[in-house]
Short mmCIF file of C-alpha atoms in Angstrom, two decimals:
data_model
loop_
_atom_site.label_atom_id
_atom_site.label_comp_id
_atom_site.label_asym_id
_atom_site.label_seq_id
_atom_site.Cartn_x
_atom_site.Cartn_y
_atom_site.Cartn_z
CA UNK R 1 -10.14 -21.73 7.55
CA UNK R 2 -6.69 -20.71 6.36
CA UNK R 3 -3.55 -21.99 8.05
CA UNK R 4 -0.97 -19.26 8.31
CA UNK R 5 2.63 -19.76 9.35
CA UNK R 6 3.52 -16.89 11.63
CA UNK R 7 6.94 -18.08 12.71
CA UNK R 8 8.43 -14.58 12.97
CA UNK R 9 7.54 -13.74 9.41
CA UNK R 10 9.08 -10.36 8.52
CA UNK R 11 7.14 -7.50 7.00
CA UNK R 12 8.86 -8.22 3.69
CA UNK R 13 8.22 -11.99 3.76
CA UNK R 14 5.25 -11.94 1.39
CA UNK R 15 7.41 -10.24 -1.21
CA UNK R 16 9.99 -13.00 -1.44
CA UNK R 17 8.96 -13.75 -5.02
CA UNK R 18 8.25 -10.17 -6.01
CA UNK R 19 11.64 -9.36 -7.46
CA UNK R 20 12.69 -12.76 -8.79
CA UNK R 21 13.42 -11.19 -12.13
CA UNK R 22 16.01 -8.85 -10.70
CA UNK R 23 17.50 -10.91 -7.85
CA UNK R 24 21.19 -11.06 -8.64
CA UNK R 25 22.50 -14.41 -9.79
CA UNK R 26 25.81 -13.64 -8.12
CA UNK R 27 24.07 -13.95 -4.73
CA UNK R 28 24.07 -17.73 -5.11
CA UNK R 29 27.63 -17.95 -3.80
CA UNK R 30 26.89 -15.94 -0.64
CA UNK R 31 25.95 -17.96 2.49
CA UNK R 32 22.23 -17.53 3.34
CA UNK R 33 22.86 -16.11 6.85
CA UNK R 34 25.00 -13.39 5.30
CA UNK R 35 22.21 -12.59 2.83
CA UNK R 36 19.66 -12.27 5.64
CA UNK R 37 22.03 -10.06 7.63
CA UNK R 38 22.64 -7.90 4.53
CA UNK R 39 18.88 -7.45 4.13
CA UNK R 40 18.47 -6.48 7.79
CA UNK R 41 21.34 -3.99 7.62
CA UNK R 42 19.95 -2.51 4.40
CA UNK R 43 16.51 -1.94 5.93
CA UNK R 44 17.84 -0.34 9.10
CA UNK R 45 20.37 1.86 7.30
CA UNK R 46 17.52 2.92 5.02
CA UNK R 47 15.43 3.82 8.07
CA UNK R 48 18.33 5.78 9.56
CA UNK R 49 18.83 7.71 6.32
CA UNK R 50 15.10 8.32 6.11
CA UNK R 51 15.23 9.95 9.55
CA UNK R 52 17.87 12.37 8.25
CA UNK R 53 15.30 13.51 5.65
CA UNK R 54 12.59 14.26 8.21
CA UNK R 55 13.65 17.89 8.85
CA UNK R 56 13.37 18.59 5.12
CA UNK R 57 10.44 16.49 3.93
CA UNK R 58 8.70 15.34 7.12
CA UNK R 59 8.05 11.76 8.21
CA UNK R 60 4.91 11.32 6.09
CA UNK R 61 6.63 12.96 3.13
CA UNK R 62 9.48 10.46 3.32
CA UNK R 63 6.99 7.58 3.59
CA UNK R 64 5.31 8.92 0.46
CA UNK R 65 8.57 8.95 -1.47
CA UNK R 66 9.49 5.45 -0.31
CA UNK R 67 6.13 3.92 -1.21
CA UNK R 68 5.79 5.72 -4.55
CA UNK R 69 9.29 4.81 -5.71
CA UNK R 70 8.91 1.21 -4.51
CA UNK R 71 5.55 0.95 -6.29
CA UNK R 72 7.04 2.25 -9.53
CA UNK R 73 9.90 -0.27 -9.35
CA UNK R 74 7.52 -3.18 -8.69
CA UNK R 75 5.01 -2.09 -11.33
CA UNK R 76 7.77 -1.84 -13.94
CA UNK R 77 9.21 -5.20 -12.89
CA UNK R 78 5.88 -7.06 -12.97
CA UNK R 79 3.50 -5.05 -15.16
CA UNK R 80 0.47 -6.51 -13.36
CA UNK R 81 -2.98 -6.71 -14.84
CA UNK R 82 -5.63 -4.57 -13.18
CA UNK R 83 -8.36 -7.01 -14.20
CA UNK R 84 -9.03 -8.60 -10.83
CA UNK R 85 -12.11 -9.88 -9.06
CA UNK R 86 -13.86 -7.80 -6.44
CA UNK R 87 -12.48 -10.11 -3.75
CA UNK R 88 -8.96 -9.68 -5.07
CA UNK R 89 -9.30 -5.89 -5.08
CA UNK R 90 -10.54 -5.97 -1.47
CA UNK R 91 -7.52 -8.00 -0.36
CA UNK R 92 -5.07 -5.89 -2.38
CA UNK R 93 -6.64 -2.69 -1.07
CA UNK R 94 -6.54 -3.88 2.54
CA UNK R 95 -2.95 -5.04 2.20
CA UNK R 96 -1.82 -1.78 0.61
CA UNK R 97 -3.67 0.31 3.20
CA UNK R 98 -2.16 -1.63 6.11
CA UNK R 99 1.28 -1.34 4.56
CA UNK R 100 0.89 2.42 4.15
CA UNK R 101 -0.36 2.98 7.69
CA UNK R 102 2.36 0.70 9.08
CA UNK R 103 5.08 2.77 7.47
CA UNK R 104 3.55 6.08 8.59
CA UNK R 105 3.31 4.81 12.18
CA UNK R 106 6.87 3.50 12.11
CA UNK R 107 8.36 6.70 10.69
CA UNK R 108 6.38 8.79 13.16
CA UNK R 109 7.74 6.52 15.90
CA UNK R 110 11.37 7.04 14.90
CA UNK R 111 10.78 10.80 14.88
CA UNK R 112 10.28 10.49 18.63
CA UNK R 113 12.26 7.38 19.62
CA UNK R 114 15.72 5.99 18.98
CA UNK R 115 15.64 3.62 16.01
CA UNK R 116 16.51 0.55 18.08
CA UNK R 117 13.79 1.28 20.62
CA UNK R 118 11.12 1.81 17.94
CA UNK R 119 11.98 -1.40 16.08
CA UNK R 120 12.04 -3.41 19.31
CA UNK R 121 8.58 -2.22 20.32
CA UNK R 122 7.31 -2.78 16.77
CA UNK R 123 8.47 -6.41 17.02
CA UNK R 124 5.78 -7.04 19.63
CA UNK R 125 3.17 -7.25 16.84
CA UNK R 126 4.50 -10.31 15.01
CA UNK R 127 5.74 -11.80 18.29
CA UNK R 128 2.24 -11.62 19.76
CA UNK R 129 0.87 -13.20 16.59
CA UNK R 130 3.41 -16.02 16.81
CA UNK R 131 2.56 -16.98 20.39
CA UNK R 132 -1.05 -15.80 20.57
CA UNK R 133 -3.52 -18.44 21.71
CA UNK R 134 -0.77 -20.83 22.81
CA UNK R 135 -1.17 -22.56 26.17
CA UNK R 136 2.35 -23.97 26.31
CA UNK R 137 4.48 -22.78 29.20
CA UNK R 138 7.44 -22.07 26.93
CA UNK R 139 5.42 -19.56 24.91
CA UNK R 140 4.28 -17.89 28.13
CA UNK R 141 7.96 -17.62 29.05
CA UNK R 142 8.76 -15.87 25.75
CA UNK R 143 5.84 -13.47 26.29
CA UNK R 144 7.05 -12.61 29.80
CA UNK R 145 10.60 -12.16 28.53
CA UNK R 146 9.40 -9.74 25.83
CA UNK R 147 7.21 -7.88 28.34
CA UNK R 148 10.19 -7.49 30.64
CA UNK R 149 12.25 -6.14 27.76
CA UNK R 150 9.64 -3.54 26.88
CA UNK R 151 9.33 -2.53 30.54
CA UNK R 152 13.07 -1.90 30.61
CA UNK R 153 12.87 0.05 27.36
CA UNK R 154 10.28 2.44 28.71
CA UNK R 155 11.69 2.77 32.21
CA UNK R 156 15.31 1.73 31.88
CA UNK R 157 17.06 5.05 31.57
CA UNK R 158 16.72 7.92 29.15
CA UNK R 159 13.61 9.86 28.26
CA UNK R 160 10.97 8.00 26.28
CA UNK R 161 8.19 9.64 24.29
CA UNK R 162 4.95 7.83 25.02
CA UNK R 163 3.47 9.15 21.80
CA UNK R 164 6.40 7.51 20.03
CA UNK R 165 5.69 4.27 21.91
CA UNK R 166 2.05 4.40 20.75
CA UNK R 167 3.14 4.91 17.15
CA UNK R 168 5.56 1.97 17.43
CA UNK R 169 2.79 -0.21 18.87
CA UNK R 170 0.55 0.90 16.01
CA UNK R 171 3.25 -0.12 13.54
CA UNK R 172 3.56 -3.48 15.28
CA UNK R 173 -0.20 -4.04 15.10
CA UNK R 174 -0.14 -3.24 11.39
CA UNK R 175 2.83 -5.58 10.97
CA UNK R 176 0.77 -8.45 12.46
CA UNK R 177 -2.12 -7.58 10.12
CA UNK R 178 0.34 -7.45 7.22
CA UNK R 179 1.44 -11.02 7.97
CA UNK R 180 -2.14 -12.27 8.04
CA UNK R 181 -3.07 -10.43 4.86
CA UNK R 182 0.05 -11.63 3.05
CA UNK R 183 -1.36 -15.17 2.98
CA UNK R 184 -4.62 -13.91 1.49
CA UNK R 185 -2.73 -11.76 -1.02
CA UNK R 186 -0.76 -14.80 -2.15
CA UNK R 187 -4.01 -16.74 -2.63
CA UNK R 188 -5.59 -13.93 -4.66
CA UNK R 189 -2.66 -13.10 -6.96
CA UNK R 190 0.31 -14.72 -8.64
CA UNK R 191 3.93 -13.66 -8.72
CA UNK R 192 4.57 -10.13 -7.54
CA UNK R 193 1.68 -8.49 -9.39
CA UNK R 194 -0.57 -8.31 -6.35
CA UNK R 195 2.19 -6.84 -4.23
CA UNK R 196 2.98 -4.25 -6.91
CA UNK R 197 -0.64 -3.07 -7.04
CA UNK R 198 -0.90 -3.13 -3.23
CA UNK R 199 2.23 -1.00 -2.98
CA UNK R 200 0.67 1.47 -5.41
CA UNK R 201 -2.50 1.55 -3.28
CA UNK R 202 -0.42 2.30 -0.20
CA UNK R 203 1.44 5.06 -2.03
CA UNK R 204 -1.77 6.65 -3.28
CA UNK R 205 -3.29 6.47 0.21
CA UNK R 206 -0.36 8.27 1.82
CA UNK R 207 0.32 10.70 -1.06
CA UNK R 208 -2.22 13.43 -0.10
CA UNK R 209 -0.93 13.51 3.47
CA UNK R 210 2.67 13.64 2.30
CA UNK R 211 1.93 16.51 -0.06
CA UNK R 212 -0.02 18.34 2.66
CA UNK R 213 2.88 17.99 5.09
CA UNK R 214 5.83 18.62 2.77
CA UNK R 215 4.48 20.43 -0.28
CA UNK R 216 7.04 21.24 -2.96
CA UNK R 217 9.89 19.98 -0.77
CA UNK R 218 9.09 16.53 -2.16
CA UNK R 219 10.13 17.73 -5.62
CA UNK R 220 13.56 18.98 -4.59
CA UNK R 221 16.18 16.97 -6.55
CA UNK R 222 18.17 16.10 -3.44
CA UNK R 223 15.04 14.92 -1.61
CA UNK R 224 13.93 12.88 -4.63
CA UNK R 225 17.34 11.24 -4.93
CA UNK R 226 17.48 10.48 -1.22
CA UNK R 227 13.91 9.16 -1.27
CA UNK R 228 14.80 6.86 -4.15
CA UNK R 229 17.80 5.64 -2.16
CA UNK R 230 15.60 4.95 0.86
CA UNK R 231 13.22 2.94 -1.35
CA UNK R 232 16.12 0.89 -2.69
CA UNK R 233 17.61 0.25 0.74
CA UNK R 234 14.28 -0.42 2.45
CA UNK R 235 12.59 -2.44 -0.32
CA UNK R 236 14.52 -3.50 -3.42
CA UNK R 237 17.75 -4.73 -1.82
CA UNK R 238 16.02 -6.65 1.02
CA UNK R 239 13.51 -8.26 -1.37
CA UNK R 240 16.34 -9.48 -3.58
CA UNK R 241 18.68 -10.88 -0.92
CA UNK R 242 15.89 -12.42 1.15
CA UNK R 243 14.48 -14.11 -1.94
CA UNK R 244 17.80 -15.84 -2.51
CA UNK R 245 18.15 -16.74 1.20
CA UNK R 246 14.65 -18.25 1.36
CA UNK R 247 15.50 -20.50 -1.56
CA UNK R 248 18.20 -22.17 0.50
CA UNK R 249 17.09 -22.12 4.15
CA UNK R 250 13.80 -23.08 5.89
CA UNK R 251 11.46 -20.20 6.76
CA UNK R 252 11.83 -20.99 10.48
CA UNK R 253 15.60 -20.55 10.32
CA UNK R 254 15.03 -17.36 8.34
CA UNK R 255 12.72 -16.12 11.09
CA UNK R 256 15.31 -16.77 13.80
CA UNK R 257 17.89 -14.79 11.85
CA UNK R 258 15.39 -11.97 11.38
CA UNK R 259 15.08 -11.77 15.17
CA UNK R 260 18.38 -9.90 15.10
CA UNK R 261 16.64 -6.89 13.55
CA UNK R 262 16.11 -4.87 16.77
CA UNK R 263 19.78 -5.22 17.68
CA UNK R 264 20.88 -4.20 14.18
CA UNK R 265 18.47 -1.25 14.33
CA UNK R 266 20.05 -0.12 17.58
CA UNK R 267 23.52 -0.37 16.04
CA UNK R 268 22.38 1.54 12.93
CA UNK R 269 20.94 4.25 15.15
CA UNK R 270 24.20 4.45 17.07
CA UNK R 271 26.53 4.48 14.04
CA UNK R 272 24.50 6.46 11.50
CA UNK R 273 22.49 8.76 13.78
CA UNK R 274 24.64 8.87 16.90
CA UNK R 275 21.77 7.57 19.05
CA UNK R 276 23.28 6.17 22.22
CA UNK R 277 21.16 3.96 24.48
CA UNK R 278 21.24 3.36 28.21
CA UNK R 279 22.79 -0.03 29.16
CA UNK R 280 19.41 -1.21 30.47
CA UNK R 281 17.86 -0.39 27.09
CA UNK R 282 20.49 -2.54 25.37
CA UNK R 283 19.59 -5.32 27.80
CA UNK R 284 15.92 -4.79 26.97
CA UNK R 285 16.63 -5.18 23.25
CA UNK R 286 18.52 -8.40 23.95
CA UNK R 287 15.54 -9.74 25.91
CA UNK R 288 13.13 -9.04 23.05
CA UNK R 289 15.54 -10.55 20.52
CA UNK R 290 15.79 -13.66 22.68
CA UNK R 291 12.01 -13.87 23.06
CA UNK R 292 11.50 -13.52 19.32
CA UNK R 293 14.12 -16.14 18.46
CA UNK R 294 12.76 -18.52 21.09
CA UNK R 295 9.15 -18.10 19.97
CA UNK R 296 10.16 -18.69 16.35
CA UNK R 297 11.95 -21.93 17.17
CA UNK R 298 9.37 -23.41 19.53
CA UNK R 299 5.95 -22.11 18.45
CA UNK R 300 3.89 -24.19 16.01
CA UNK R 301 2.13 -22.56 13.04
CA UNK R 302 -1.08 -20.83 14.08
CA UNK R 303 -4.45 -21.32 12.49
CA UNK R 304 -6.26 -18.18 11.52
#
């Protein structure tokens, strides 16, 4: 039996050591909360910019560019050995596949939903994992608070695509699986080598679908440059700043700070994409943020 800490672990948490070699030394003077916020902003701005590429390269095409570029960066940084046991390959393959599907579901969700709404619904995956199986009344309160938030999101003003909601829920389910598999990946590999290979697996899995959807548009210089920028904003920058933050603050505090992500996503959607939300939807996001932060602070580690 493996004990897994699921205290609002972010989808990038398992990669906190992956870019140690390139984490900037100058980050040491920046307060950890500012580093975490910078990582959150980077991810959500990257998602907003990715959405701007959808009309040209398609959602799956943009996922392909992000994963391929991120894999190349990690493979160059770590130069992992491919000589692994069968068990290691199974874990790496599962992790990479889940990561690829998670990103496809998320990008398909933000095709149909405002960024803040998609991220908030996606948060239900790790939140459910954090409080799942608990019989404490406080955790039931957080679950009800999150459920109320999602109810407001889907029926609180504005038109909501139910297909988009299903994609966001799929991304959240994959996010929960990602957290569980990250512990196994850490046990089967050292440093960032396992993550680098897993990222390559995810890229190879999505590549045929991206090519089928976008074709030669993926090779356009502007699309390639933008895709590389999305990979940097969504992967390299967050890995680096979160690595430095996790060196100086407890993971539980880190998880509470990460609970701000839906709110930051909504702001990024508003500022970068001009996606306004109904007041009740803003209230819904606040409810889910509160539920996530509360569950992170009060829920014990779960045994898987």
